Short mmCIF file of C-alpha atoms in Angstrom, two decimals:
data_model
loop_
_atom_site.label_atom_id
_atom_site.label_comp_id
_atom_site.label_asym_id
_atom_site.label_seq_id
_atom_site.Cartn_x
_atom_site.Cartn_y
_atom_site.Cartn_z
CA UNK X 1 15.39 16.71 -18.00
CA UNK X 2 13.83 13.52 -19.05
CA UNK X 3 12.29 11.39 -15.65
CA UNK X 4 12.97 8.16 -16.87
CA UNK X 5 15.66 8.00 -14.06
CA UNK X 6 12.31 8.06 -12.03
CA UNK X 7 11.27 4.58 -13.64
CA UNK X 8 14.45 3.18 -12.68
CA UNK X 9 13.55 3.22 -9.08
CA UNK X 10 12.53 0.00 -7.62
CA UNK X 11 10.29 2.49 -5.53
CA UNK X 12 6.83 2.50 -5.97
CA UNK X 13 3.77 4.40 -4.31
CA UNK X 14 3.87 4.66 -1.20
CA UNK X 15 7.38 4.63 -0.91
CA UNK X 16 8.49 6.85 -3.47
CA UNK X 17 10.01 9.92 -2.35
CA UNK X 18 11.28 10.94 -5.51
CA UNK X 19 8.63 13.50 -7.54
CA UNK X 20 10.95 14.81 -10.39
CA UNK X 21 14.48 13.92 -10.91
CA UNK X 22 16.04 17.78 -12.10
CA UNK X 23 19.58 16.40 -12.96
CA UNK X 24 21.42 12.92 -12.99
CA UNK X 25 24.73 12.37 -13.82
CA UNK X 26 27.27 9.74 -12.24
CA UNK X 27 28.46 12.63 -10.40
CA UNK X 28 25.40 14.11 -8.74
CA UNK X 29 21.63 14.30 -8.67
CA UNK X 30 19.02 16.99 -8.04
CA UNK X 31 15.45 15.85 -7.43
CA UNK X 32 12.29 17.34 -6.12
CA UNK X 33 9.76 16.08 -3.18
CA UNK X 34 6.35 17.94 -3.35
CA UNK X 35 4.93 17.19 0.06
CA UNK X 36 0.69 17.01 0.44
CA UNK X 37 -0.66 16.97 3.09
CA UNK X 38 -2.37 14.19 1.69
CA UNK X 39 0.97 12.21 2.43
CA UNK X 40 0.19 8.74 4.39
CA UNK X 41 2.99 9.97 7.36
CA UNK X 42 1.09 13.14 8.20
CA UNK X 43 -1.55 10.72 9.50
CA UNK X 44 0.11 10.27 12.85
CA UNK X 45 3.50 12.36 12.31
CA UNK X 46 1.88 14.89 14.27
CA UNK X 47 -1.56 14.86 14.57
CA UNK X 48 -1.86 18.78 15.17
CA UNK X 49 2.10 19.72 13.94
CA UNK X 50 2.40 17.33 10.61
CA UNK X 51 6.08 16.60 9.90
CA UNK X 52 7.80 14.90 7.55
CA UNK X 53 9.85 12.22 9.30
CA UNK X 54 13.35 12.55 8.98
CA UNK X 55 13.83 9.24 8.36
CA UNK X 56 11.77 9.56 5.20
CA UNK X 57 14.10 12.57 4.13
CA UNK X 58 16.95 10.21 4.43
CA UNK X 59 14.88 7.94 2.35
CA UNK X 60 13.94 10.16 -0.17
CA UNK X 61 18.22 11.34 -0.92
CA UNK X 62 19.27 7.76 -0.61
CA UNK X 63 16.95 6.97 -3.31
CA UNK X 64 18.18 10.04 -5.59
CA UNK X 65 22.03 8.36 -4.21
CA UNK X 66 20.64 5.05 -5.53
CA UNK X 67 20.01 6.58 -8.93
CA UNK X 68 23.25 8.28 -9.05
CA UNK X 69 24.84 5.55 -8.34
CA UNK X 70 22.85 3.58 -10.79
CA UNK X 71 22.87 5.64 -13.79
CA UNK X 72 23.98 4.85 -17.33
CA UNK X 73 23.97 1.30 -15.98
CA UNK X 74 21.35 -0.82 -17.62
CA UNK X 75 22.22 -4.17 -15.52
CA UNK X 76 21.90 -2.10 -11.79
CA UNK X 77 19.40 -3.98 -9.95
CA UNK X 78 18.88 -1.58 -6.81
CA UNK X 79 21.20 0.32 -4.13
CA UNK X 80 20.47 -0.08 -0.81
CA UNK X 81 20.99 2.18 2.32
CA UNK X 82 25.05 1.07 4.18
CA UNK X 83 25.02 3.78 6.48
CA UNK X 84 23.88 6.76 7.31
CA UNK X 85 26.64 9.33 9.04
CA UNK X 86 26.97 12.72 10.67
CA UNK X 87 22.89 13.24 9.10
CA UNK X 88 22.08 16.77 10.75
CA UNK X 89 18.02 18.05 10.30
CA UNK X 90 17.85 21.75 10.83
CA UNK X 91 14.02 22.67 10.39
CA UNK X 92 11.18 20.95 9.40
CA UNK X 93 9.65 19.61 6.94
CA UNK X 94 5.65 20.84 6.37
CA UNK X 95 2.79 20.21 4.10
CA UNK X 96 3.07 22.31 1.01
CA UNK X 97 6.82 22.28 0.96
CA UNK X 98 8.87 21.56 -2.15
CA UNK X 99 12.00 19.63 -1.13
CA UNK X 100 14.98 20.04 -3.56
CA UNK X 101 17.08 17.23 -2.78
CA UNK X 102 20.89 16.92 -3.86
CA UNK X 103 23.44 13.56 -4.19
CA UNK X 104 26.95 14.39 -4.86
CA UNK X 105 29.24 10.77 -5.03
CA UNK X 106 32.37 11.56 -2.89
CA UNK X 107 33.82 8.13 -3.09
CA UNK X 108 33.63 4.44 -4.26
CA UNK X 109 34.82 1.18 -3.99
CA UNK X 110 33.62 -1.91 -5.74
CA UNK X 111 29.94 -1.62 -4.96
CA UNK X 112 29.82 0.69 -1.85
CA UNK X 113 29.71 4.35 -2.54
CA UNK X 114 29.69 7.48 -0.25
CA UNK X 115 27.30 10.67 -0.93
CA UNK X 116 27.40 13.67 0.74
CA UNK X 117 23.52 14.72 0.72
CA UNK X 118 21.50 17.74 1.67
CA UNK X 119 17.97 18.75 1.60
CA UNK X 120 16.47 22.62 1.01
CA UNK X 121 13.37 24.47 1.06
CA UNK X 122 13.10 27.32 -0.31
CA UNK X 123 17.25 28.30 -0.53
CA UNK X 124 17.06 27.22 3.25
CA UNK X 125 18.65 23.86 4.42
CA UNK X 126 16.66 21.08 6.20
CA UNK X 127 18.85 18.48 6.55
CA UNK X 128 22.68 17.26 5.38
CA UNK X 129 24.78 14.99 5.65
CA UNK X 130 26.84 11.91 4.03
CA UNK X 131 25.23 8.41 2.71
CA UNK X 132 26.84 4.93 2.36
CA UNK X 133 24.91 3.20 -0.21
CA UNK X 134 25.36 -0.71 -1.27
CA UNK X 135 24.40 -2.28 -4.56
CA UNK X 136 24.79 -5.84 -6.16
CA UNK X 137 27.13 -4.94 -9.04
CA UNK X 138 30.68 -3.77 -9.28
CA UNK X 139 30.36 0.54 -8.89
CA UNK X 140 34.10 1.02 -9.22
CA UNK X 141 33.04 3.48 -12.25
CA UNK X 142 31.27 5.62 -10.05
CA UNK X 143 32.40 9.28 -10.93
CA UNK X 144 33.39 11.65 -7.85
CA UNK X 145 33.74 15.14 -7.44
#
C-alpha cells in the first residue's frame, strides 16, 4: 500500500500518530503506530511506568478516521474530532509496541461522519470505541459498511 494517504494528513511531527497507513478505502482504514520510547509523552506519562496516553490513542484513530473520511477527495481540507463516545481502553499501551489501528465509517451526513474504531497489539485489543468526526466539505459520499 502506497503512504501517500500519510501526506494527506495535516499532522506533522510531533503530532503525528500515524506511522504507516496498511489500507484506505472510503470504507475503512488500517494503520500502524510504532511506539519508542523515544516518544515526547513518555517524558512525564509515567516517569517509572511509561504509557501511552489514551487520549493520544484517540488521536492517533481519529486521524486514520480523518483520512477515511478524506480519501479520494482532492479538495478535503482536514477532519476534525465531533465526539468521542462509549471509547473503552483495556490495557496499555508500552514502549516497543506496534499499534494496529482500524476506522470503519458506520454513518454520514453532510460533513459529520461516525467511525467505530479499535486499537490492537499484538491480536489483543487496547482500546474501542465509536468517533464523530467533522470536516469543512460536504461527506454525504462517505461509504459505510
Amino acid at each position: 500500500m502506497s503512504n501517500d494517504a500519510l501526506g494527506r494528513l495535516p499532522h506533522s511531527y510531533p503530532f503525528r500518530f500515524l506511522d504507516k497507513v496498511i489500507e484506505i478505502s472510503r470504507v475503512r482504514g488500517v494503520a500502524i503506530k510504532n511506539v519508542t520510547a523515544n516518544e515526547e509523552f513518555f517524558q512525564g506519562h509515567f516517569k517509572d511506568d511509561p504509557i501511552m496516553p489514551g487520549a493520544l490513542i484517540i488521536e492517533a484513530l481519529a486521524q486514520l478516521a480523518g483520512l477515511v473520511m478524506n480519501h479520494g477527495d482532492e479538495k478535503a481540507t482536514g477532519a476534525y474530532i465531533a465526539k468521542v463516545k462509549d471509547m473503552k481502553f483495556k490495557t496499555k499501551v508500552s514502549p516497543g509496541d506496534t499499534v494496529t489501528l482500524i476506522a470503519e465509517a458506520q454513518e454520514s451526513f453532510s460533513n459529520i461522519a461516525g467511525f467505530s474504531v479499535k486499537a490492537v497489539v499484538k491480536d489483543k485489543t487496547v482500546a474501542e470505541g465509536e468517533i464523530v468526526m467533522g470536516a469543512n466539505k460536504d461527506n454525504s459520499n462517505v461509504k459505510v459498511s
